[in-house]
Amino acid sequence: MQSYIPPQNAITAINYFMSQGMPYQIAVGMTANLMQESNLDPRAQSEEDDAGRYALGSGQWRGMEEGGRQSNMRAFSDSQGQDADPFMTQLKYTMQELNPDSQYYDSLSGERYENLLELHSGGSLKTMPDITKALEEAFFRADGAGMEGRINYADKLSGLGEDWYKGMKGKNITPQDLLN
């Protein structure tokens, strides 16, 4: 019997990121950070600051000005059409920000992410806490806010193992899954 069953959106995110070539541990760390940022809610919105700015979406993107991360996320979402699933659209946007060939490429996140992948493949970045922290610094840039929660989510998610997630791809969790 599983001791922890992640939310359906976490399973979806991990499987999506892996389908895009992201290594399992990185996919888990990315998803754990998204869980801390927004509880995987694509409609999440932070409180406004004194200037009326706020973070939006599952990745809590900021930058409402033209060319800012939130502005680009909105433009990408609009390009996907009204019927597009908002959560999947934001996962796709995340990958667009990391893709140097995309018009939505975020050079700071992308360059830091490439460095992170090199460290991971070289074996010097291998623990879930280290991977989760590195992703927070590279992509989420929350100045370490909520790091304990990020690491806790990553530990829970990674404890199920890569094969468990692959077995859940395309499925909704059923009571039988809880017994396996």
PDB file of N, CA and C in Angstrom, residues 3-107:
ATOM      1  N   SER A   3       2.145   4.881   0.860  1.00  0.00           N
ATOM      2  CA  SER A   3       2.005   5.739   2.031  1.00  0.00           C
ATOM      3  C   SER A   3       1.664   7.176   1.631  1.00  0.00           C
ATOM      4  N   TYR A   4       1.982   7.538   0.419  1.00  0.00           N
ATOM      5  CA  TYR A   4       1.689   8.888  -0.069  1.00  0.00           C
ATOM      6  C   TYR A   4       1.179   8.776  -1.492  1.00  0.00           C
ATOM      7  N   ILE A   5       0.060   9.368  -1.749  1.00  0.00           N
ATOM      8  CA  ILE A   5      -0.470   9.431  -3.105  1.00  0.00           C
ATOM      9  C   ILE A   5      -0.501  10.908  -3.492  1.00  0.00           C
ATOM     10  N   PRO A   6       0.265  11.257  -4.500  1.00  0.00           N
ATOM     11  CA  PRO A   6       0.318  12.666  -4.911  1.00  0.00           C
ATOM     12  C   PRO A   6      -0.958  13.097  -5.619  1.00  0.00           C
ATOM     13  N   PRO A   7      -1.204  14.401  -5.662  1.00  0.00           N
ATOM     14  CA  PRO A   7      -2.349  14.897  -6.415  1.00  0.00           C
ATOM     15  C   PRO A   7      -2.207  14.540  -7.897  1.00  0.00           C
ATOM     16  N   GLN A   8      -3.337  14.420  -8.569  1.00  0.00           N
ATOM     17  CA  GLN A   8      -3.332  14.065  -9.992  1.00  0.00           C
ATOM     18  C   GLN A   8      -2.466  15.029 -10.802  1.00  0.00           C
ATOM     19  N   ASN A   9      -2.520  16.323 -10.486  1.00  0.00           N
ATOM     20  CA  ASN A   9      -1.708  17.285 -11.232  1.00  0.00           C
ATOM     21  C   ASN A   9      -0.216  17.039 -11.044  1.00  0.00           C
ATOM     22  N   ALA A  10       0.194  16.529  -9.893  1.00  0.00           N
ATOM     23  CA  ALA A  10       1.614  16.219  -9.687  1.00  0.00           C
ATOM     24  C   ALA A  10       2.038  15.057 -10.578  1.00  0.00           C
ATOM     25  N   ILE A  11       1.198  14.044 -10.672  1.00  0.00           N
ATOM     26  CA  ILE A  11       1.485  12.900 -11.548  1.00  0.00           C
ATOM     27  C   ILE A  11       1.572  13.383 -13.002  1.00  0.00           C
ATOM     28  N   THR A  12       0.614  14.210 -13.382  1.00  0.00           N
ATOM     29  CA  THR A  12       0.593  14.759 -14.736  1.00  0.00           C
ATOM     30  C   THR A  12       1.870  15.553 -15.021  1.00  0.00           C
ATOM     31  N   ALA A  13       2.259  16.408 -14.080  1.00  0.00           N
ATOM     32  CA  ALA A  13       3.438  17.252 -14.276  1.00  0.00           C
ATOM     33  C   ALA A  13       4.710  16.408 -14.412  1.00  0.00           C
ATOM     34  N   ILE A  14       4.899  15.460 -13.520  1.00  0.00           N
ATOM     35  CA  ILE A  14       6.108  14.638 -13.565  1.00  0.00           C
ATOM     36  C   ILE A  14       6.171  13.868 -14.872  1.00  0.00           C
ATOM     37  N   ASN A  15       5.074  13.258 -15.257  1.00  0.00           N
ATOM     38  CA  ASN A  15       5.066  12.510 -16.515  1.00  0.00           C
ATOM     39  C   ASN A  15       5.266  13.432 -17.720  1.00  0.00           C
ATOM     40  N   TYR A  16       4.668  14.599 -17.697  1.00  0.00           N
ATOM     41  CA  TYR A  16       4.857  15.529 -18.809  1.00  0.00           C
ATOM     42  C   TYR A  16       6.321  15.944 -18.907  1.00  0.00           C
ATOM     43  N   PHE A  17       6.901  16.359 -17.795  1.00  0.00           N
ATOM     44  CA  PHE A  17       8.301  16.802 -17.832  1.00  0.00           C
ATOM     45  C   PHE A  17       9.220  15.681 -18.312  1.00  0.00           C
ATOM     46  N   MET A  18       8.977  14.451 -17.851  1.00  0.00           N
ATOM     47  CA  MET A  18       9.805  13.336 -18.326  1.00  0.00           C
ATOM     48  C   MET A  18       9.593  13.105 -19.815  1.00  0.00           C
ATOM     49  N   SER A  19       8.365  13.278 -20.300  1.00  0.00           N
ATOM     50  CA  SER A  19       8.095  13.077 -21.728  1.00  0.00           C
ATOM     51  C   SER A  19       8.825  14.109 -22.580  1.00  0.00           C
ATOM     52  N   GLN A  20       9.209  15.211 -21.971  1.00  0.00           N
ATOM     53  CA  GLN A  20       9.940  16.261 -22.674  1.00  0.00           C
ATOM     54  C   GLN A  20      11.456  16.099 -22.527  1.00  0.00           C
ATOM     55  N   GLY A  21      11.879  14.971 -21.960  1.00  0.00           N
ATOM     56  CA  GLY A  21      13.308  14.681 -21.828  1.00  0.00           C
ATOM     57  C   GLY A  21      13.923  15.084 -20.503  1.00  0.00           C
ATOM     58  N   MET A  22      13.128  15.581 -19.593  1.00  0.00           N
ATOM     59  CA  MET A  22      13.650  15.987 -18.296  1.00  0.00           C
ATOM     60  C   MET A  22      13.946  14.736 -17.469  1.00  0.00           C
ATOM     61  N   PRO A  23      15.132  14.634 -16.869  1.00  0.00           N
ATOM     62  CA  PRO A  23      15.416  13.476 -16.012  1.00  0.00           C
ATOM     63  C   PRO A  23      14.422  13.396 -14.852  1.00  0.00           C
ATOM     64  N   TYR A  24      14.145  12.181 -14.410  1.00  0.00           N
ATOM     65  CA  TYR A  24      13.142  11.933 -13.367  1.00  0.00           C
ATOM     66  C   TYR A  24      13.338  12.830 -12.149  1.00  0.00           C
ATOM     67  N   GLN A  25      14.534  12.864 -11.582  1.00  0.00           N
ATOM     68  CA  GLN A  25      14.748  13.649 -10.362  1.00  0.00           C
ATOM     69  C   GLN A  25      14.506  15.142 -10.601  1.00  0.00           C
ATOM     70  N   ILE A  26      14.868  15.619 -11.770  1.00  0.00           N
ATOM     71  CA  ILE A  26      14.635  17.027 -12.096  1.00  0.00           C
ATOM     72  C   ILE A  26      13.130  17.276 -12.247  1.00  0.00           C
ATOM     73  N   ALA A  27      12.433  16.350 -12.893  1.00  0.00           N
ATOM     74  CA  ALA A  27      10.975  16.468 -13.048  1.00  0.00           C
ATOM     75  C   ALA A  27      10.292  16.502 -11.681  1.00  0.00           C
ATOM     76  N   VAL A  28      10.758  15.671 -10.762  1.00  0.00           N
ATOM     77  CA  VAL A  28      10.199  15.665  -9.399  1.00  0.00           C
ATOM     78  C   VAL A  28      10.491  16.994  -8.705  1.00  0.00           C
ATOM     79  N   GLY A  29      11.729  17.469  -8.795  1.00  0.00           N
ATOM     80  CA  GLY A  29      12.087  18.739  -8.165  1.00  0.00           C
ATOM     81  C   GLY A  29      11.308  19.914  -8.736  1.00  0.00           C
ATOM     82  N   MET A  30      11.104  19.907 -10.041  1.00  0.00           N
ATOM     83  CA  MET A  30      10.321  20.969 -10.688  1.00  0.00           C
ATOM     84  C   MET A  30       8.880  20.927 -10.180  1.00  0.00           C
ATOM     85  N   THR A  31       8.314  19.740 -10.102  1.00  0.00           N
ATOM     86  CA  THR A  31       6.928  19.583  -9.639  1.00  0.00           C
ATOM     87  C   THR A  31       6.807  19.972  -8.171  1.00  0.00           C
ATOM     88  N   ALA A  32       7.774  19.593  -7.351  1.00  0.00           N
ATOM     89  CA  ALA A  32       7.752  19.962  -5.931  1.00  0.00           C
ATOM     90  C   ALA A  32       7.760  21.480  -5.772  1.00  0.00           C
ATOM     91  N   ASN A  33       8.549  22.148  -6.578  1.00  0.00           N
ATOM     92  CA  ASN A  33       8.567  23.605  -6.535  1.00  0.00           C
ATOM     93  C   ASN A  33       7.228  24.192  -6.958  1.00  0.00           C
ATOM     94  N   LEU A  34       6.622  23.628  -7.993  1.00  0.00           N
ATOM     95  CA  LEU A  34       5.294  24.092  -8.415  1.00  0.00           C
ATOM     96  C   LEU A  34       4.260  23.880  -7.302  1.00  0.00           C
ATOM     97  N   MET A  35       4.380  22.762  -6.592  1.00  0.00           N
ATOM     98  CA  MET A  35       3.447  22.500  -5.491  1.00  0.00           C
ATOM     99  C   MET A  35       3.581  23.572  -4.416  1.00  0.00           C
ATOM    100  N   GLN A  36       4.804  23.950  -4.096  1.00  0.00           N
ATOM    101  CA  GLN A  36       5.018  24.981  -3.081  1.00  0.00           C
ATOM    102  C   GLN A  36       4.551  26.350  -3.585  1.00  0.00           C
ATOM    103  N   GLU A  37       4.788  26.616  -4.845  1.00  0.00           N
ATOM    104  CA  GLU A  37       4.409  27.924  -5.414  1.00  0.00           C
ATOM    105  C   GLU A  37       2.899  28.130  -5.423  1.00  0.00           C
ATOM    106  N   SER A  38       2.153  27.097  -5.848  1.00  0.00           N
ATOM    107  CA  SER A  38       0.730  27.329  -6.147  1.00  0.00           C
ATOM    108  C   SER A  38      -0.193  26.179  -5.781  1.00  0.00           C
ATOM    109  N   ASN A  39       0.354  25.120  -5.186  1.00  0.00           N
ATOM    110  CA  ASN A  39      -0.412  23.898  -4.978  1.00  0.00           C
ATOM    111  C   ASN A  39      -0.925  23.361  -6.317  1.00  0.00           C
ATOM    112  N   LEU A  40      -0.139  23.621  -7.374  1.00  0.00           N
ATOM    113  CA  LEU A  40      -0.429  23.162  -8.738  1.00  0.00           C
ATOM    114  C   LEU A  40      -1.724  23.746  -9.300  1.00  0.00           C
ATOM    115  N   ASP A  41      -2.067  24.931  -8.836  1.00  0.00           N
ATOM    116  CA  ASP A  41      -3.288  25.597  -9.289  1.00  0.00           C
ATOM    117  C   ASP A  41      -2.938  26.606 -10.382  1.00  0.00           C
ATOM    118  N   PRO A  42      -3.378  26.370 -11.619  1.00  0.00           N
ATOM    119  CA  PRO A  42      -3.036  27.291 -12.699  1.00  0.00           C
ATOM    120  C   PRO A  42      -3.699  28.662 -12.566  1.00  0.00           C
ATOM    121  N   ARG A  43      -4.651  28.782 -11.681  1.00  0.00           N
ATOM    122  CA  ARG A  43      -5.333  30.062 -11.484  1.00  0.00           C
ATOM    123  C   ARG A  43      -4.858  30.794 -10.223  1.00  0.00           C
ATOM    124  N   ALA A  44      -3.864  30.238  -9.546  1.00  0.00           N
ATOM    125  CA  ALA A  44      -3.360  30.843  -8.310  1.00  0.00           C
ATOM    126  C   ALA A  44      -2.836  32.253  -8.588  1.00  0.00           C
ATOM    127  N   GLN A  45      -3.118  33.141  -7.654  1.00  0.00           N
ATOM    128  CA  GLN A  45      -2.651  34.522  -7.766  1.00  0.00           C
ATOM    129  C   GLN A  45      -2.202  34.981  -6.388  1.00  0.00           C
ATOM    130  N   SER A  46      -1.004  35.539  -6.325  1.00  0.00           N
ATOM    131  CA  SER A  46      -0.500  36.053  -5.056  1.00  0.00           C
ATOM    132  C   SER A  46      -1.199  37.366  -4.715  1.00  0.00           C
ATOM    133  N   GLU A  47      -0.959  37.829  -3.507  1.00  0.00           N
ATOM    134  CA  GLU A  47      -1.465  39.155  -3.137  1.00  0.00           C
ATOM    135  C   GLU A  47      -0.707  40.201  -3.942  1.00  0.00           C
ATOM    136  N   GLU A  48      -1.358  41.305  -4.195  1.00  0.00           N
ATOM    137  CA  GLU A  48      -0.722  42.402  -4.922  1.00  0.00           C
ATOM    138  C   GLU A  48       0.274  43.109  -4.019  1.00  0.00           C
ATOM    139  N   ASP A  49       1.373  43.561  -4.633  1.00  0.00           N
ATOM    140  CA  ASP A  49       2.315  44.380  -3.878  1.00  0.00           C
ATOM    141  C   ASP A  49       1.844  45.836  -3.923  1.00  0.00           C
ATOM    142  N   ASP A  50       2.626  46.744  -3.375  1.00  0.00           N
ATOM    143  CA  ASP A  50       2.229  48.157  -3.312  1.00  0.00           C
ATOM    144  C   ASP A  50       2.037  48.781  -4.687  1.00  0.00           C
ATOM    145  N   ALA A  51       2.680  48.218  -5.694  1.00  0.00           N
ATOM    146  CA  ALA A  51       2.560  48.745  -7.056  1.00  0.00           C
ATOM    147  C   ALA A  51       1.449  48.051  -7.845  1.00  0.00           C
ATOM    148  N   GLY A  52       0.692  47.155  -7.186  1.00  0.00           N
ATOM    149  CA  GLY A  52      -0.407  46.468  -7.848  1.00  0.00           C
ATOM    150  C   GLY A  52       0.021  45.248  -8.660  1.00  0.00           C
ATOM    151  N   ARG A  53       1.264  44.818  -8.478  1.00  0.00           N
ATOM    152  CA  ARG A  53       1.763  43.643  -9.210  1.00  0.00           C
ATOM    153  C   ARG A  53       1.505  42.387  -8.391  1.00  0.00           C
ATOM    154  N   TYR A  54       1.388  41.270  -9.080  1.00  0.00           N
ATOM    155  CA  TYR A  54       1.146  40.002  -8.417  1.00  0.00           C
ATOM    156  C   TYR A  54       1.738  38.877  -9.260  1.00  0.00           C
ATOM    157  N   ALA A  55       1.924  37.738  -8.621  1.00  0.00           N
ATOM    158  CA  ALA A  55       2.383  36.538  -9.320  1.00  0.00           C
ATOM    159  C   ALA A  55       1.158  35.730  -9.717  1.00  0.00           C
ATOM    160  N   LEU A  56       1.270  34.998 -10.845  1.00  0.00           N
ATOM    161  CA  LEU A  56       0.105  34.317 -11.393  1.00  0.00           C
ATOM    162  C   LEU A  56       0.458  32.923 -11.872  1.00  0.00           C
ATOM    163  N   GLY A  57      -0.473  32.003 -11.672  1.00  0.00           N
ATOM    164  CA  GLY A  57      -0.384  30.670 -12.252  1.00  0.00           C
ATOM    165  C   GLY A  57       0.355  29.664 -11.398  1.00  0.00           C
ATOM    166  N   SER A  58       0.470  28.466 -11.935  1.00  0.00           N
ATOM    167  CA  SER A  58       1.098  27.377 -11.191  1.00  0.00           C
ATOM    168  C   SER A  58       2.556  27.667 -10.886  1.00  0.00           C
ATOM    169  N   GLY A  59       3.232  28.427 -11.744  1.00  0.00           N
ATOM    170  CA  GLY A  59       4.622  28.796 -11.517  1.00  0.00           C
ATOM    171  C   GLY A  59       4.786  30.149 -10.852  1.00  0.00           C
ATOM    172  N   GLN A  60       3.666  30.787 -10.512  1.00  0.00           N
ATOM    173  CA  GLN A  60       3.665  32.108  -9.881  1.00  0.00           C
ATOM    174  C   GLN A  60       4.582  33.076 -10.630  1.00  0.00           C
ATOM    175  N   TRP A  61       4.324  33.193 -11.934  1.00  0.00           N
ATOM    176  CA  TRP A  61       5.124  34.062 -12.787  1.00  0.00           C
ATOM    177  C   TRP A  61       4.851  35.518 -12.456  1.00  0.00           C
ATOM    178  N   ARG A  62       5.906  36.277 -12.440  1.00  0.00           N
ATOM    179  CA  ARG A  62       5.846  37.732 -12.251  1.00  0.00           C
ATOM    180  C   ARG A  62       6.261  38.389 -13.560  1.00  0.00           C
ATOM    181  N   GLY A  63       6.177  39.667 -13.624  1.00  0.00           N
ATOM    182  CA  GLY A  63       6.596  40.389 -14.822  1.00  0.00           C
ATOM    183  C   GLY A  63       5.424  40.646 -15.747  1.00  0.00           C
ATOM    184  N   MET A  64       4.562  41.553 -15.330  1.00  0.00           N
ATOM    185  CA  MET A  64       3.356  41.855 -16.089  1.00  0.00           C
ATOM    186  C   MET A  64       3.655  42.749 -17.295  1.00  0.00           C
ATOM    187  N   GLU A  65       4.827  43.408 -17.287  1.00  0.00           N
ATOM    188  CA  GLU A  65       5.177  44.306 -18.386  1.00  0.00           C
ATOM    189  C   GLU A  65       5.446  43.507 -19.663  1.00  0.00           C
ATOM    190  N   GLU A  66       5.368  44.176 -20.789  1.00  0.00           N
ATOM    191  CA  GLU A  66       5.634  43.548 -22.093  1.00  0.00           C
ATOM    192  C   GLU A  66       6.981  42.823 -22.051  1.00  0.00           C
ATOM    193  N   GLY A  67       6.984  41.560 -22.415  1.00  0.00           N
ATOM    194  CA  GLY A  67       8.213  40.764 -22.399  1.00  0.00           C
ATOM    195  C   GLY A  67       8.527  40.133 -21.054  1.00  0.00           C
ATOM    196  N   GLY A  68       7.753  40.461 -20.021  1.00  0.00           N
ATOM    197  CA  GLY A  68       7.949  39.863 -18.707  1.00  0.00           C
ATOM    198  C   GLY A  68       7.460  38.427 -18.695  1.00  0.00           C
ATOM    199  N   ARG A  69       7.862  37.680 -17.704  1.00  0.00           N
ATOM    200  CA  ARG A  69       7.517  36.254 -17.655  1.00  0.00           C
ATOM    201  C   ARG A  69       6.010  36.035 -17.590  1.00  0.00           C
ATOM    202  N   GLN A  70       5.305  36.807 -16.775  1.00  0.00           N
ATOM    203  CA  GLN A  70       3.850  36.639 -16.694  1.00  0.00           C
ATOM    204  C   GLN A  70       3.185  37.065 -17.999  1.00  0.00           C
ATOM    205  N   SER A  71       3.640  38.154 -18.569  1.00  0.00           N
ATOM    206  CA  SER A  71       3.096  38.608 -19.840  1.00  0.00           C
ATOM    207  C   SER A  71       3.305  37.547 -20.919  1.00  0.00           C
ATOM    208  N   ASN A  72       4.479  36.955 -20.956  1.00  0.00           N
ATOM    209  CA  ASN A  72       4.757  35.896 -21.933  1.00  0.00           C
ATOM    210  C   ASN A  72       3.909  34.657 -21.677  1.00  0.00           C
ATOM    211  N   MET A  73       3.707  34.317 -20.406  1.00  0.00           N
ATOM    212  CA  MET A  73       2.870  33.150 -20.083  1.00  0.00           C
ATOM    213  C   MET A  73       1.435  33.391 -20.571  1.00  0.00           C
ATOM    214  N   ARG A  74       0.936  34.587 -20.378  1.00  0.00           N
ATOM    215  CA  ARG A  74      -0.415  34.912 -20.847  1.00  0.00           C
ATOM    216  C   ARG A  74      -0.490  34.831 -22.374  1.00  0.00           C
ATOM    217  N   ALA A  75       0.533  35.348 -23.047  1.00  0.00           N
ATOM    218  CA  ALA A  75       0.551  35.300 -24.516  1.00  0.00           C
ATOM    219  C   ALA A  75       0.603  33.855 -25.002  1.00  0.00           C
ATOM    220  N   PHE A  76       1.437  33.039 -24.364  1.00  0.00           N
ATOM    221  CA  PHE A  76       1.509  31.629 -24.749  1.00  0.00           C
ATOM    222  C   PHE A  76       0.163  30.954 -24.511  1.00  0.00           C
ATOM    223  N   SER A  77      -0.440  31.210 -23.369  1.00  0.00           N
ATOM    224  CA  SER A  77      -1.752  30.617 -23.060  1.00  0.00           C
ATOM    225  C   SER A  77      -2.781  31.019 -24.101  1.00  0.00           C
ATOM    226  N   ASP A  78      -2.788  32.279 -24.475  1.00  0.00           N
ATOM    227  CA  ASP A  78      -3.730  32.746 -25.497  1.00  0.00           C
ATOM    228  C   ASP A  78      -3.500  32.021 -26.819  1.00  0.00           C
ATOM    229  N   SER A  79      -2.247  31.724 -27.133  1.00  0.00           N
ATOM    230  CA  SER A  79      -1.937  31.058 -28.403  1.00  0.00           C
ATOM    231  C   SER A  79      -2.415  29.607 -28.436  1.00  0.00           C
ATOM    232  N   GLN A  80      -2.731  29.046 -27.283  1.00  0.00           N
ATOM    233  CA  GLN A  80      -3.153  27.652 -27.199  1.00  0.00           C
ATOM    234  C   GLN A  80      -4.655  27.478 -27.408  1.00  0.00           C
ATOM    235  N   GLY A  81      -5.400  28.569 -27.414  1.00  0.00           N
ATOM    236  CA  GLY A  81      -6.839  28.497 -27.652  1.00  0.00           C
ATOM    237  C   GLY A  81      -7.643  28.388 -26.373  1.00  0.00           C
ATOM    238  N   GLN A  82      -8.901  28.739 -26.466  1.00  0.00           N
ATOM    239  CA  GLN A  82      -9.785  28.768 -25.305  1.00  0.00           C
ATOM    240  C   GLN A  82      -9.998  27.397 -24.679  1.00  0.00           C
ATOM    241  N   ASP A  83      -9.979  26.355 -25.478  1.00  0.00           N
ATOM    242  CA  ASP A  83     -10.285  25.027 -24.965  1.00  0.00           C
ATOM    243  C   ASP A  83      -9.085  24.331 -24.336  1.00  0.00           C
ATOM    244  N   ALA A  84      -7.923  24.959 -24.368  1.00  0.00           N
ATOM    245  CA  ALA A  84      -6.719  24.333 -23.818  1.00  0.00           C
ATOM    246  C   ALA A  84      -6.824  24.228 -22.297  1.00  0.00           C
ATOM    247  N   ASP A  85      -6.368  23.109 -21.770  1.00  0.00           N
ATOM    248  CA  ASP A  85      -6.330  22.908 -20.325  1.00  0.00           C
ATOM    249  C   ASP A  85      -5.310  23.882 -19.725  1.00  0.00           C
ATOM    250  N   PRO A  86      -5.725  24.721 -18.769  1.00  0.00           N
ATOM    251  CA  PRO A  86      -4.805  25.732 -18.235  1.00  0.00           C
ATOM    252  C   PRO A  86      -3.564  25.134 -17.556  1.00  0.00           C
ATOM    253  N   PHE A  87      -3.730  24.028 -16.852  1.00  0.00           N
ATOM    254  CA  PHE A  87      -2.580  23.442 -16.165  1.00  0.00           C
ATOM    255  C   PHE A  87      -1.574  22.895 -17.180  1.00  0.00           C
ATOM    256  N   MET A  88      -2.049  22.133 -18.167  1.00  0.00           N
ATOM    257  CA  MET A  88      -1.144  21.597 -19.188  1.00  0.00           C
ATOM    258  C   MET A  88      -0.499  22.732 -19.981  1.00  0.00           C
ATOM    259  N   THR A  89      -1.244  23.763 -20.250  1.00  0.00           N
ATOM    260  CA  THR A  89      -0.699  24.913 -20.973  1.00  0.00           C
ATOM    261  C   THR A  89       0.456  25.526 -20.194  1.00  0.00           C
ATOM    262  N   GLN A  90       0.312  25.637 -18.884  1.00  0.00           N
ATOM    263  CA  GLN A  90       1.378  26.220 -18.079  1.00  0.00           C
ATOM    264  C   GLN A  90       2.579  25.279 -17.962  1.00  0.00           C
ATOM    265  N   LEU A  91       2.349  23.967 -17.965  1.00  0.00           N
ATOM    266  CA  LEU A  91       3.489  23.039 -18.002  1.00  0.00           C
ATOM    267  C   LEU A  91       4.241  23.205 -19.321  1.00  0.00           C
ATOM    268  N   LYS A  92       3.496  23.320 -20.413  1.00  0.00           N
ATOM    269  CA  LYS A  92       4.126  23.522 -21.725  1.00  0.00           C
ATOM    270  C   LYS A  92       4.887  24.847 -21.746  1.00  0.00           C
ATOM    271  N   TYR A  93       4.302  25.870 -21.150  1.00  0.00           N
ATOM    272  CA  TYR A  93       4.983  27.163 -21.097  1.00  0.00           C
ATOM    273  C   TYR A  93       6.291  27.054 -20.308  1.00  0.00           C
ATOM    274  N   THR A  94       6.277  26.306 -19.236  1.00  0.00           N
ATOM    275  CA  THR A  94       7.499  26.096 -18.450  1.00  0.00           C
ATOM    276  C   THR A  94       8.613  25.573 -19.354  1.00  0.00           C
ATOM    277  N   MET A  95       8.285  24.607 -20.183  1.00  0.00           N
ATOM    278  CA  MET A  95       9.297  24.048 -21.083  1.00  0.00           C
ATOM    279  C   MET A  95       9.694  25.065 -22.149  1.00  0.00           C
ATOM    280  N   GLN A  96       8.771  25.913 -22.571  1.00  0.00           N
ATOM    281  CA  GLN A  96       9.101  26.960 -23.539  1.00  0.00           C
ATOM    282  C   GLN A  96      10.109  27.944 -22.951  1.00  0.00           C
ATOM    283  N   GLU A  97       9.952  28.261 -21.675  1.00  0.00           N
ATOM    284  CA  GLU A  97      10.896  29.180 -21.035  1.00  0.00           C
ATOM    285  C   GLU A  97      12.312  28.608 -20.990  1.00  0.00           C
ATOM    286  N   LEU A  98      12.417  27.290 -21.012  1.00  0.00           N
ATOM    287  CA  LEU A  98      13.724  26.634 -20.913  1.00  0.00           C
ATOM    288  C   LEU A  98      14.311  26.281 -22.278  1.00  0.00           C
ATOM    289  N   ASN A  99      13.571  26.527 -23.341  1.00  0.00           N
ATOM    290  CA  ASN A  99      13.980  26.144 -24.688  1.00  0.00           C
ATOM    291  C   ASN A  99      14.567  27.343 -25.431  1.00  0.00           C
ATOM    292  N   PRO A 100      15.879  27.333 -25.696  1.00  0.00           N
ATOM    293  CA  PRO A 100      16.486  28.496 -26.360  1.00  0.00           C
ATOM    294  C   PRO A 100      15.936  28.782 -27.753  1.00  0.00           C
ATOM    295  N   ASP A 101      15.257  27.835 -28.373  1.00  0.00           N
ATOM    296  CA  ASP A 101      14.676  28.052 -29.696  1.00  0.00           C
ATOM    297  C   ASP A 101      13.263  28.614 -29.637  1.00  0.00           C
ATOM    298  N   SER A 102      12.734  28.816 -28.441  1.00  0.00           N
ATOM    299  CA  SER A 102      11.363  29.306 -28.278  1.00  0.00           C
ATOM    300  C   SER A 102      11.337  30.824 -28.183  1.00  0.00           C
ATOM    301  N   GLN A 103      10.294  31.414 -28.724  1.00  0.00           N
ATOM    302  CA  GLN A 103      10.115  32.859 -28.575  1.00  0.00           C
ATOM    303  C   GLN A 103       9.844  33.245 -27.123  1.00  0.00           C
ATOM    304  N   TYR A 104       9.515  32.267 -26.289  1.00  0.00           N
ATOM    305  CA  TYR A 104       9.218  32.524 -24.877  1.00  0.00           C
ATOM    306  C   TYR A 104      10.406  32.186 -23.970  1.00  0.00           C
ATOM    307  N   TYR A 105      11.545  31.917 -24.563  1.00  0.00           N
ATOM    308  CA  TYR A 105      12.753  31.550 -23.809  1.00  0.00           C
ATOM    309  C   TYR A 105      13.093  32.629 -22.794  1.00  0.00           C
ATOM    310  N   ASP A 106      13.331  32.212 -21.560  1.00  0.00           N
ATOM    311  CA  ASP A 106      13.802  33.098 -20.512  1.00  0.00           C
ATOM    312  C   ASP A 106      15.282  32.780 -20.317  1.00  0.00           C
ATOM    313  N   SER A 107      16.148  33.663 -20.790  1.00  0.00           N
ATOM    314  CA  SER A 107      17.582  33.345 -20.833  1.00  0.00           C
ATOM    315  C   SER A 107      18.163  33.056 -19.451  1.00  0.00           C
TER     316      SER A 107
END
